[in-house]
Tab-separated table of C-alpha atoms in Angstrom:
chain	number	residue	atom	x	y	z
A	1	MET	CA	33.746	9.387	-20.095
A	2	ALA	CA	35.159	6.661	-17.841
A	3	GLY	CA	36.130	9.320	-15.337
A	4	ILE	CA	32.584	10.642	-15.257
A	5	PHE	CA	31.180	7.174	-14.542
A	6	ARG	CA	33.764	6.671	-11.776
A	7	LYS	CA	32.726	9.948	-10.196
A	8	ILE	CA	29.058	8.967	-10.428
A	9	GLY	CA	29.833	5.558	-8.885
A	10	LYS	CA	31.841	7.168	-6.080
A	11	LYS	CA	29.036	9.642	-5.431
A	12	ALA	CA	26.466	6.833	-5.334
A	13	ARG	CA	28.588	4.814	-2.885
A	14	SER	CA	28.798	7.832	-0.598
A	15	ILE	CA	25.014	7.870	-0.220
A	16	PRO	CA	23.934	6.166	3.032
A	17	MET	CA	22.808	2.552	2.614
A	18	GLY	CA	19.342	3.303	3.993
A	19	VAL	CA	18.806	6.072	1.461
A	20	ARG	CA	19.980	3.880	-1.421
A	21	SER	CA	17.719	1.058	-0.271
A	22	ALA	CA	14.693	3.340	0.010
A	23	ALA	CA	15.393	4.808	-3.435
A	24	VAL	CA	15.632	1.394	-5.129
A	25	TYR	CA	12.513	0.005	-3.444
A	26	THR	CA	10.596	3.149	-4.305
A	27	ALA	CA	11.796	3.011	-7.921
A	28	ALA	CA	10.851	-0.667	-8.191
A	29	THR	CA	7.416	0.077	-6.773
A	30	VAL	CA	6.920	3.036	-9.105
A	31	PHE	CA	7.941	0.884	-12.062
A	32	SER	CA	5.646	-1.991	-11.091
A	33	ARG	CA	2.711	0.287	-10.389
A	34	GLY	CA	3.516	2.326	-13.476
A	35	LEU	CA	3.181	-0.812	-15.603
A	36	ALA	CA	-0.247	-1.407	-14.112
A	37	ILE	CA	-1.293	2.117	-15.056
A	38	ILE	CA	0.297	1.979	-18.510
A	39	THR	CA	-1.639	-1.193	-19.317
A	40	VAL	CA	-4.974	0.350	-18.253
A	41	PRO	CA	-5.608	1.967	-21.687
A	42	ILE	CA	-5.011	-1.405	-23.341
A	43	PHE	CA	-7.370	-3.354	-21.104
A	44	THR	CA	-10.120	-0.717	-20.979
A	45	ARG	CA	-10.242	-0.710	-24.783
A	46	ILE	CA	-10.271	-4.505	-25.124
A	47	MET	CA	-12.354	-5.558	-22.122
A	48	SER	CA	-15.873	-4.471	-21.222
A	49	THR	CA	-16.624	-2.665	-17.970
A	50	GLU	CA	-18.177	-5.919	-16.712
A	51	GLN	CA	-14.940	-7.832	-17.382
A	52	ILE	CA	-12.911	-5.058	-15.747
A	53	GLY	CA	-15.371	-5.302	-12.868
A	54	ILE	CA	-14.543	-9.011	-12.420
A	55	VAL	CA	-10.832	-8.158	-12.218
A	56	ASN	CA	-11.597	-5.510	-9.598
A	57	LEU	CA	-13.791	-7.952	-7.660
A	58	TYR	CA	-11.006	-10.543	-7.649
A	59	ASN	CA	-8.527	-7.993	-6.304
A	60	THR	CA	-11.092	-6.854	-3.745
A	61	TRP	CA	-11.820	-10.299	-2.344
A	62	HIS	CA	-8.172	-11.307	-2.531
A	63	GLY	CA	-7.173	-8.311	-0.413
A	64	LEU	CA	-9.923	-9.021	2.082
A	65	ILE	CA	-9.379	-12.763	2.553
A	66	SER	CA	-5.569	-12.579	2.445
A	67	VAL	CA	-5.583	-10.701	5.756
A	68	VAL	CA	-6.863	-13.854	7.472
A	69	ALA	CA	-4.891	-16.218	5.234
A	70	THR	CA	-1.569	-14.569	6.131
A	71	LEU	CA	-2.513	-13.981	9.801
A	72	SER	CA	-1.085	-10.488	9.203
A	73	LEU	CA	2.382	-11.966	9.726
A	74	THR	CA	3.750	-9.937	6.808
A	75	SER	CA	2.713	-6.612	8.364
A	76	GLY	CA	4.371	-4.243	10.844
A	77	GLY	CA	5.095	-6.902	13.466
A	78	PHE	CA	7.589	-8.543	11.094
A	79	ALA	CA	10.051	-5.669	11.529
A	80	VAL	CA	9.826	-6.065	15.311
A	81	ALA	CA	10.592	-9.789	14.941
A	82	MET	CA	13.620	-9.026	12.759
A	83	LYS	CA	14.979	-6.929	15.616
A	84	GLU	CA	13.985	-9.432	18.328
A	85	TYR	CA	15.490	-12.478	16.575
A	86	ASP	CA	18.449	-10.776	14.981
A	87	ASP	CA	20.582	-13.949	14.968
A	88	ARG	CA	17.817	-16.429	14.060
A	89	ARG	CA	16.052	-14.801	11.150
A	90	ASP	CA	16.216	-17.815	8.826
A	91	GLU	CA	14.637	-20.099	11.417
A	92	TYR	CA	11.998	-17.496	12.274
A	93	ILE	CA	10.893	-16.975	8.663
A	94	SER	CA	10.786	-20.724	7.983
A	95	SER	CA	8.629	-21.250	11.049
A	96	ILE	CA	6.051	-18.540	10.360
A	97	GLN	CA	5.933	-19.599	6.710
A	98	THR	CA	4.630	-22.906	8.028
A	99	LEU	CA	1.828	-20.983	9.759
A	100	THR	CA	0.738	-19.162	6.609
A	101	SER	CA	0.940	-22.399	4.594
A	102	LEU	CA	-1.296	-24.172	7.112
A	103	MET	CA	-3.804	-21.327	6.915
A	104	ALA	CA	-3.834	-21.560	3.115
A	105	PHE	CA	-4.645	-25.286	3.298
A	106	ILE	CA	-7.401	-24.660	5.863
A	107	ILE	CA	-9.020	-21.967	3.727
A	108	GLY	CA	-8.722	-24.222	0.677
A	109	PHE	CA	-10.461	-27.048	2.538
A	110	ILE	CA	-13.289	-24.728	3.616
A	111	TYR	CA	-13.772	-23.627	0.013
A	112	LEU	CA	-13.776	-27.165	-1.394
A	113	ILE	CA	-16.624	-28.203	0.947
A	114	LEU	CA	-19.078	-25.771	-0.701
A	115	PRO	CA	-17.451	-24.141	-3.756
A	116	SER	CA	-20.711	-22.984	-5.329
A	117	PHE	CA	-21.705	-21.227	-2.091
A	118	TRP	CA	-18.472	-19.209	-1.965
A	119	ASN	CA	-18.595	-18.519	-5.703
A	120	GLY	CA	-22.023	-16.980	-5.186
A	121	ILE	CA	-20.840	-14.750	-2.361
A	122	THR	CA	-17.758	-13.469	-4.175
A	123	GLY	CA	-19.262	-13.354	-7.648
A	124	LEU	CA	-16.155	-15.110	-9.010
A	125	PRO	CA	-15.860	-18.327	-11.075
A	126	THR	CA	-14.184	-21.460	-9.702
A	127	SER	CA	-11.040	-20.947	-11.791
A	128	LEU	CA	-10.324	-17.577	-10.176
A	129	MET	CA	-11.098	-18.894	-6.688
A	130	VAL	CA	-8.527	-21.657	-7.220
A	131	VAL	CA	-5.960	-19.089	-8.339
A	132	MET	CA	-6.705	-17.098	-5.210
A	133	LEU	CA	-6.145	-20.152	-2.991
A	134	PHE	CA	-2.725	-20.741	-4.558
A	135	SER	CA	-1.867	-17.094	-3.937
A	136	PHE	CA	-2.581	-17.522	-0.216
A	137	LEU	CA	-0.070	-20.380	-0.144
A	138	LEU	CA	2.776	-18.788	-2.117
A	139	GLU	CA	2.586	-15.012	-1.836
A	140	PRO	CA	3.429	-14.774	1.911
A	141	ALA	CA	6.815	-16.375	1.178
A	142	ARG	CA	7.651	-13.613	-1.290
A	143	ASP	CA	6.416	-10.968	1.152
A	144	PHE	CA	8.584	-12.369	3.974
A	145	TRP	CA	11.625	-12.395	1.717
A	146	MET	CA	11.056	-8.847	0.461
A	147	ALA	CA	10.419	-7.530	3.978
A	148	ARG	CA	13.630	-9.052	5.269
A	149	GLN	CA	15.666	-7.702	2.366
A	150	ARG	CA	14.227	-4.245	2.968
A	151	TYR	CA	14.906	-4.433	6.711
A	152	GLU	CA	18.544	-5.414	6.070
A	153	TYR	CA	18.934	-2.673	3.423
A	154	ARG	CA	19.547	-5.202	0.655
A	155	TYR	CA	18.103	-3.858	-2.548
A	156	LYS	CA	19.855	-5.090	-5.702
A	157	LEU	CA	18.338	-8.584	-6.032
A	158	PRO	CA	14.846	-7.754	-4.681
A	159	GLY	CA	14.733	-4.658	-6.888
A	160	ALA	CA	15.596	-6.734	-9.948
A	161	VAL	CA	13.099	-9.459	-9.020
A	162	SER	CA	10.300	-6.912	-8.549
A	163	ILE	CA	10.934	-5.107	-11.830
A	164	ILE	CA	11.507	-8.166	-14.031
A	165	SER	CA	8.568	-10.175	-12.663
A	166	ALA	CA	6.213	-7.195	-13.009
A	167	LEU	CA	7.337	-6.580	-16.586
A	168	VAL	CA	7.000	-10.218	-17.660
A	169	ALA	CA	3.626	-10.614	-15.903
A	170	SER	CA	2.244	-7.507	-17.636
A	171	LEU	CA	3.441	-8.564	-21.082
A	172	VAL	CA	2.111	-12.103	-20.688
A	173	SER	CA	-1.306	-10.913	-19.516
A	174	ILE	CA	-1.593	-8.427	-22.405
A	175	PHE	CA	-0.629	-11.103	-24.944
A	176	THR	CA	-3.128	-13.544	-23.414
A	177	VAL	CA	-6.057	-11.110	-23.492
A	178	ILE	CA	-5.352	-9.991	-27.061
A	179	ARG	CA	-5.093	-13.599	-28.243
A	180	MET	CA	-8.287	-14.608	-26.433
A	181	GLN	CA	-10.173	-11.685	-27.953
A	182	GLY	CA	-8.907	-12.634	-31.381
A	183	ASN	CA	-10.240	-16.163	-30.844
A	184	GLY	CA	-13.654	-14.789	-29.867
A	185	GLU	CA	-13.420	-15.921	-26.248
A	186	GLU	CA	-15.431	-13.989	-23.649
A	187	ASN	CA	-13.782	-14.832	-20.312
A	188	LEU	CA	-11.043	-12.247	-20.746
A	189	ALA	CA	-10.896	-11.403	-17.033
A	190	GLU	CA	-9.972	-14.999	-16.206
A	191	GLY	CA	-7.300	-15.105	-18.886
A	192	ARG	CA	-5.796	-11.825	-17.711
A	193	LEU	CA	-5.645	-12.807	-14.037
A	194	ILE	CA	-4.513	-16.409	-14.504
A	195	SER	CA	-1.680	-15.509	-16.885
A	196	ASN	CA	-0.510	-12.659	-14.655
A	197	CYS	CA	-0.548	-14.821	-11.519
A	198	ALA	CA	1.245	-17.700	-13.254
A	199	VAL	CA	4.335	-15.521	-13.709
A	200	LEU	CA	4.269	-14.157	-10.162
A	201	PHE	CA	3.685	-17.620	-8.677
A	202	SER	CA	6.742	-19.012	-10.473
A	203	VAL	CA	8.901	-16.571	-8.494
A	204	ALA	CA	7.017	-17.075	-5.234
A	205	VAL	CA	7.235	-20.884	-5.288
A	206	ALA	CA	11.029	-20.723	-5.673
A	207	ILE	CA	11.252	-18.414	-2.650
A	208	TRP	CA	8.812	-20.617	-0.696
A	209	ILE	CA	11.032	-23.680	-1.198
A	210	TYR	CA	14.269	-21.747	-0.607
A	211	GLN	CA	13.167	-20.345	2.762
A	212	PHE	CA	12.093	-23.744	4.064
A	213	ILE	CA	15.425	-25.264	3.026
A	214	LYS	CA	17.462	-22.426	4.519
A	215	GLY	CA	15.520	-22.123	7.777
A	216	ARG	CA	14.907	-25.837	8.418
A	217	THR	CA	12.472	-24.887	11.202
A	218	PHE	CA	8.863	-25.829	10.584
A	219	ILE	CA	7.404	-25.480	14.080
A	220	ASN	CA	8.755	-23.271	16.856
A	221	LYS	CA	6.332	-22.424	19.652
A	222	ASP	CA	8.321	-19.389	20.793
A	223	PHE	CA	8.330	-17.888	17.298
A	224	TRP	CA	4.642	-18.627	16.863
A	225	LYS	CA	3.643	-17.135	20.216
A	226	PHE	CA	5.680	-13.986	19.651
A	227	SER	CA	4.368	-13.508	16.118
A	228	LEU	CA	0.734	-14.209	16.908
A	229	ARG	CA	0.812	-11.890	19.914
A	230	LEU	CA	1.780	-9.067	17.579
A	231	SER	CA	-0.141	-10.134	14.492
A	232	LEU	CA	-3.530	-11.193	15.847
A	233	PRO	CA	-4.545	-7.625	16.758
A	234	LEU	CA	-3.227	-6.575	13.349
A	235	ILE	CA	-5.582	-9.092	11.722
A	236	GLY	CA	-8.430	-7.074	13.153
A	237	TYR	CA	-6.785	-3.893	11.945
A	238	GLN	CA	-5.997	-5.097	8.446
A	239	LEU	CA	-9.363	-6.779	8.066
A	240	ALA	CA	-11.100	-3.574	9.126
A	241	ALA	CA	-8.765	-1.546	6.895
A	242	GLN	CA	-9.554	-3.816	3.956
A	243	VAL	CA	-13.269	-3.526	4.676
A	244	LEU	CA	-12.813	0.239	4.718
A	245	ASN	CA	-10.881	0.027	1.458
A	246	VAL	CA	-12.979	-2.487	-0.495
A	247	SER	CA	-16.473	-2.523	1.006
A	248	ASP	CA	-17.453	0.224	-1.418
A	249	ARG	CA	-16.762	-2.052	-4.414
A	250	ILE	CA	-18.524	-5.034	-2.886
A	251	MET	CA	-21.578	-2.927	-1.996
A	252	ILE	CA	-21.570	-1.233	-5.414
A	253	ASP	CA	-21.542	-4.692	-7.038
A	254	LYS	CA	-24.586	-5.762	-5.019
A	255	MET	CA	-26.507	-2.454	-5.236
A	256	VAL	CA	-25.589	-1.153	-8.713
A	257	GLY	CA	-23.817	-3.828	-10.795
A	258	THR	CA	-20.478	-5.220	-11.970
A	259	GLY	CA	-20.138	-2.573	-14.672
A	260	ALA	CA	-20.216	0.181	-12.038
A	261	VAL	CA	-17.541	-1.708	-10.113
A	262	GLY	CA	-15.399	-1.698	-13.251
A	263	ILE	CA	-15.667	2.076	-13.633
A	264	TYR	CA	-15.326	2.909	-9.929
A	265	GLY	CA	-12.529	0.393	-9.323
A	266	THR	CA	-10.502	1.566	-12.320
A	267	LEU	CA	-10.619	5.225	-11.295
A	268	TYR	CA	-9.987	4.294	-7.667
A	269	SER	CA	-6.851	2.450	-8.779
A	270	VAL	CA	-5.705	5.472	-10.784
A	271	SER	CA	-6.319	7.776	-7.826
A	272	SER	CA	-4.457	5.484	-5.464
A	273	VAL	CA	-1.395	4.965	-7.680
A	274	SER	CA	0.709	7.104	-5.335
A	275	LEU	CA	-0.178	4.832	-2.402
A	276	MET	CA	2.172	2.165	-3.749
A	277	VAL	CA	4.986	4.703	-3.664
A	278	TRP	CA	4.037	5.694	-0.146
A	279	ASN	CA	4.049	2.071	1.032
A	280	ALA	CA	7.586	1.631	-0.300
A	281	ILE	CA	8.786	4.852	1.342
A	282	ASN	CA	7.101	4.039	4.631
A	283	ALA	CA	8.483	0.486	4.670
A	284	SER	CA	11.982	1.928	4.291
A	285	PHE	CA	11.288	4.577	6.947
A	286	VAL	CA	10.151	2.052	9.581
A	287	PRO	CA	13.628	0.593	10.336
A	288	TYR	CA	15.020	4.119	10.748
A	289	LEU	CA	12.124	5.100	13.014
A	290	PHE	CA	12.501	2.012	15.203
A	291	GLN	CA	16.243	2.564	15.575
A	292	ASN	CA	16.042	6.305	16.337
A	293	ILE	CA	12.686	6.876	18.036
A	294	ASP	CA	14.360	7.408	21.432
A	295	GLN	CA	16.807	10.028	20.142
A	296	LYS	CA	16.285	13.544	21.454
A	297	GLU	CA	17.109	15.268	18.163
A	298	ASN	CA	14.249	16.337	15.903
A	299	ARG	CA	15.506	14.662	12.724
A	300	ILE	CA	12.595	12.195	12.686
A	301	ARG	CA	10.221	15.166	12.768
A	302	ARG	CA	11.864	16.768	9.741
A	303	ILE	CA	12.008	13.532	7.748
A	304	SER	CA	8.446	12.428	8.560
A	305	PHE	CA	6.898	15.807	7.773
A	306	GLY	CA	8.916	16.060	4.573
A	307	MET	CA	7.553	12.667	3.514
A	308	LEU	CA	3.961	13.698	4.219
A	309	GLU	CA	4.409	17.110	2.597
A	310	THR	CA	5.731	15.567	-0.598
A	311	TYR	CA	2.963	12.974	-0.640
A	312	ALA	CA	0.325	15.663	-0.120
A	313	ALA	CA	1.642	17.596	-3.119
A	314	ALA	CA	1.476	14.446	-5.253
A	315	ALA	CA	-2.132	13.817	-4.158
A	316	VAL	CA	-3.226	17.341	-5.084
A	317	VAL	CA	-1.451	17.365	-8.458
A	318	LEU	CA	-2.907	13.956	-9.316
A	319	THR	CA	-6.368	15.269	-8.464
A	320	LEU	CA	-6.064	18.362	-10.639
A	321	LEU	CA	-4.806	16.302	-13.577
A	322	ALA	CA	-7.652	13.780	-13.297
A	323	PRO	CA	-9.473	14.726	-16.549
A	324	GLU	CA	-6.316	14.299	-18.638
A	325	ILE	CA	-5.384	11.076	-16.873
A	326	VAL	CA	-8.816	9.526	-17.478
A	327	ARG	CA	-8.873	10.599	-21.145
A	328	ILE	CA	-5.533	8.873	-21.685
A	329	LEU	CA	-6.183	5.735	-19.654
A	330	ALA	CA	-9.837	4.981	-20.321
A	331	THR	CA	-12.741	5.405	-22.683
A	332	GLU	CA	-15.622	7.884	-22.615
A	333	GLU	CA	-17.808	5.751	-20.350
A	334	TYR	CA	-15.280	6.199	-17.532
A	335	TYR	CA	-15.081	9.976	-17.854
A	336	GLU	CA	-18.258	10.724	-15.919
A	337	ALA	CA	-16.631	9.301	-12.803
A	338	ILE	CA	-13.721	11.766	-12.569
A	339	TYR	CA	-15.581	13.480	-9.731
A	340	ILE	CA	-14.740	10.606	-7.402
A	341	MET	CA	-11.006	11.282	-7.730
A	342	PRO	CA	-10.756	14.356	-5.419
A	343	PRO	CA	-12.245	12.655	-2.336
A	344	ILE	CA	-10.339	9.428	-3.044
A	345	SER	CA	-7.028	11.306	-3.349
A	346	ALA	CA	-7.695	13.148	-0.098
A	347	GLY	CA	-8.669	9.907	1.610
A	348	ILE	CA	-5.489	8.193	0.467
A	349	PHE	CA	-3.448	11.011	1.980
A	350	PHE	CA	-5.104	10.229	5.325
A	351	ILE	CA	-3.954	6.633	4.905
A	352	SER	CA	-0.377	7.916	4.923
A	353	VAL	CA	-1.059	9.885	8.108
A	354	ALA	CA	-2.576	6.801	9.750
A	355	HIS	CA	0.464	4.736	8.731
A	356	MET	CA	2.855	7.200	10.336
A	357	TYR	CA	1.111	6.954	13.688
A	358	SER	CA	0.453	3.220	13.495
A	359	ASN	CA	4.225	2.776	13.137
A	360	ILE	CA	4.545	4.146	16.685
A	361	LEU	CA	1.861	1.806	18.007
A	362	VAL	CA	3.606	-1.167	16.402
A	363	TYR	CA	6.965	-0.083	17.870
A	364	TYR	CA	5.500	-0.156	21.376
A	365	GLN	CA	3.823	-3.488	20.542
A	366	LYS	CA	0.357	-2.031	21.182
A	367	THR	CA	-1.132	-3.219	17.912
A	368	LYS	CA	-4.608	-3.539	19.421
A	369	TYR	CA	-4.969	0.245	19.128
A	370	VAL	CA	-4.196	0.030	15.428
A	371	MET	CA	-7.051	-2.457	15.172
A	372	TYR	CA	-9.507	-0.306	17.138
A	373	GLY	CA	-9.122	2.717	14.869
A	374	ALA	CA	-9.613	0.679	11.718
A	375	ILE	CA	-12.683	-1.113	13.104
A	376	ILE	CA	-14.363	2.166	14.089
A	377	ALA	CA	-13.633	3.656	10.671
A	378	ALA	CA	-14.815	0.537	8.790
A	379	ALA	CA	-18.079	0.426	10.735
A	380	HIS	CA	-18.795	4.060	9.842
A	381	ASN	CA	-17.951	3.376	6.212
A	382	ILE	CA	-20.314	0.411	5.863
A	383	ILE	CA	-23.191	2.285	7.483
A	384	LEU	CA	-22.680	5.382	5.343
A	385	ASN	CA	-22.361	3.292	2.163
A	386	ALA	CA	-25.616	1.495	2.956
A	387	VAL	CA	-27.347	4.859	3.345
A	388	PHE	CA	-25.848	6.976	0.568
A	389	ILE	CA	-25.099	4.576	-2.325
A	390	PRO	CA	-28.836	3.840	-2.882
A	391	LEU	CA	-29.579	7.581	-2.654
A	392	TYR	CA	-26.772	9.093	-4.738
A	393	GLY	CA	-25.233	6.187	-6.680
A	394	TYR	CA	-21.781	4.650	-6.614
A	395	MET	CA	-19.962	8.024	-6.545
A	396	ALA	CA	-21.137	8.555	-2.965
A	397	ALA	CA	-18.806	5.747	-1.889
A	398	ALA	CA	-15.778	7.954	-2.546
A	399	TYR	CA	-16.944	10.509	0.025
A	400	THR	CA	-17.889	7.940	2.657
A	401	THR	CA	-14.432	6.376	2.219
A	402	LEU	CA	-12.761	9.769	2.732
A	403	PHE	CA	-14.679	10.215	5.989
A	404	GLY	CA	-13.672	6.720	7.112
A	405	TYR	CA	-9.969	7.369	6.511
A	406	MET	CA	-10.224	10.643	8.429
A	407	ILE	CA	-11.619	8.789	11.427
A	408	MET	CA	-8.937	6.101	11.277
A	409	ALA	CA	-6.094	8.638	11.095
A	410	LEU	CA	-7.564	10.687	13.955
A	411	PHE	CA	-7.939	7.800	16.396
A	412	GLU	CA	-4.550	6.278	15.613
A	413	ALA	CA	-2.857	9.663	16.006
A	414	LEU	CA	-4.482	10.320	19.384
A	415	TRP	CA	-3.605	6.868	20.750
A	416	ALA	CA	-0.020	6.981	19.399
A	417	ILE	CA	0.659	10.417	20.897
A	418	LYS	CA	-0.727	9.415	24.278
A	419	LEU	CA	1.157	6.111	24.299
A	420	HIS	CA	4.499	7.705	23.402
A	421	HIS	CA	4.114	10.382	26.085
A	422	LYS	CA	3.489	7.687	28.676
A	423	ALA	CA	6.188	5.244	27.511
A	424	ALA	CA	8.910	7.858	26.971
A	425	GLY	CA	7.996	9.952	30.014
A	426	THR	CA	7.965	13.155	27.980
A	427	ASP	CA	5.550	15.707	26.571
A	428	GLU	CA	7.428	15.718	23.258
A	429	SER	CA	5.817	13.884	20.359
A	430	VAL	CA	7.648	11.788	17.801
A	431	TYR	CA	6.207	13.884	14.956
A	432	ASP	CA	5.219	17.529	14.616
A	433	ASP	CA	1.527	16.881	15.269
A	434	ARG	CA	0.385	20.474	14.774
A	435	LYS	CA	2.000	20.746	11.343
A	436	ILE	CA	0.556	17.389	10.302
A	437	LEU	CA	-2.940	18.537	11.303
A	438	ILE	CA	-2.619	21.761	9.298
A	439	LEU	CA	-1.217	19.838	6.323
A	440	SER	CA	-4.111	17.344	6.468
A	441	VAL	CA	-6.760	20.080	6.420
A	442	THR	CA	-4.980	21.977	3.643
A	443	THR	CA	-4.557	18.866	1.483
A	444	THR	CA	-8.235	17.942	1.835
A	445	VAL	CA	-9.405	21.435	0.886
A	446	LEU	CA	-7.058	21.673	-2.101
A	447	ALA	CA	-7.993	18.211	-3.356
A	448	LEU	CA	-11.719	18.893	-3.142
A	449	THR	CA	-11.336	22.144	-5.093
A	450	GLY	CA	-10.768	19.873	-8.080
A	451	LEU	CA	-14.567	19.595	-8.210
A	452	ILE	CA	-14.583	23.287	-9.137
A	453	TRP	CA	-11.539	23.424	-11.428
A	454	TYR	CA	-12.772	20.496	-13.579
A	455	ARG	CA	-15.339	22.857	-15.070
A	456	ASN	CA	-12.727	25.283	-16.409
A	457	ASP	CA	-9.626	23.777	-17.992
A	458	THR	CA	-7.846	27.144	-18.415
A	459	VAL	CA	-8.139	28.083	-14.757
A	460	ARG	CA	-7.185	24.558	-13.709
A	461	MET	CA	-3.986	24.652	-15.767
A	462	ILE	CA	-3.097	28.034	-14.264
A	463	VAL	CA	-3.600	26.603	-10.784
A	464	ILE	CA	-1.448	23.547	-11.629
A	465	ALA	CA	1.330	25.770	-13.048
A	466	ALA	CA	1.238	28.017	-9.983
A	467	GLY	CA	1.360	24.996	-7.685
A	468	LEU	CA	4.320	23.465	-9.521
A	469	ALA	CA	6.174	26.802	-9.459
A	470	PHE	CA	5.565	27.162	-5.731
A	471	SER	CA	6.739	23.588	-5.134
A	472	ALA	CA	9.915	24.282	-7.124
A	473	PHE	CA	10.506	27.411	-5.029
A	474	LEU	CA	10.132	25.448	-1.800
A	475	GLY	CA	12.417	22.708	-3.097
A	476	SER	CA	15.084	25.246	-4.043
A	477	LYS	CA	14.806	26.897	-0.645
A	478	MET	CA	15.149	23.527	1.128
A	479	LEU	CA	18.293	22.722	-0.856
A	480	LYS	CA	19.841	26.092	0.014
A	481	ASP	CA	19.019	25.626	3.697
A	482	ARG	CA	20.544	22.143	3.611
A	483	LYS	CA	23.774	23.422	2.036
A	484	GLN	CA	23.926	26.214	4.590
A	485	ARG	CA	23.547	23.757	7.512
A	486	LYS	CA	26.238	21.542	5.985
A	487	ARG	CA	28.653	24.483	5.704
A	488	GLU	CA	27.952	25.514	9.276
A	489	SER	CA	28.559	21.989	10.561
A	490	ASN	CA	31.914	21.840	8.728
A	491	GLU	CA	33.134	25.109	10.187
């Protein structure tokens, strides 16, 4: 038995550091997101759709405002800074953490001037707004730390921190909601969010203090100028991307009601569960891309298309299994909304395509183009929501969001391809653009066929089985090809 474990350990150590890092971060993300999904059946059976709607509204406004609060310093430009200031990373992080802390205090001051005004706009009580303000102060520190660990391929401690904090936060929030319900209290959404954030903040505040002590650099004009030059255009991008992502829930709340937000937001979260996995994979792919983008070999093409191909398969399978997923995770009142899952799943796949091309724009430090694509897409989304939600109800928002993500991916792809051709002086693209286009069309069509298969469970299961069998065949073929290439290289 000991010999077997030694062999396993030796095999694990032989795996490249980047691959191990990506695997751990992906596993930690899957675990954390999996906890969120596992707890859905508990909360949907304890809390009303209105209370679930408040939770979704909090997450919506938090995502929207945090873009400005963090100055987008935790986004793609951070990896560029890690490369630029390779020998001064502690000082750099300490300095930009000062920036995000200042922004948190400014936003807090603005809120305290007219709290009732902002409560009315967001639809949230004062207690949750205060929690949100604390998150703007502390969460960037944790994001900086995690991003640096990922960039340096350190995975043991951050993986443990992610998993343990997510587990404790989930258990505490469940206990709090059950106890509050037993005491006859009605503000379950507040109890759930406050208890969950209290656990996460305890980790973030320790990191916040640690990074200031280690960096000992509160103000550095060079760091600030470099970071803001990269991040300010990304503020526009992330703000527009958040508007594209959350405007549907805000507009549904105003046009239909908080209960509809609870139903739509819950199913949107279920549909987008794979996005958390994609974000972890993409974050681990970025350092490799930045370090090898100038290489003439086509390895980046194979890796990037393999990532997208796998993600597309996950999106389609998730779509086809939507009825079973909703029956397990939610109650009957949520079931009518399963028809929003196909367009949402397809739209989320286009997010992954947009991310792949925005990585190139960030590498060349042309982040303004990332912003332009998101703004154009967000503008279309708001206009279409204003037209179609009153006509067809909240489900129309899923289709307008799909269209918006298509636009964003298209513009970012066109600008990234053109920019790389010009900067590299070549007609070769970083990715296999033709294959990605075909994959995008195919994924959209297959996802939307879920609207047909939902009406016949037998046919749908046959389609799922056939798809899984075909995927297994492709996987087996890829493994054989890989072994063959390895044998040829050893000869």
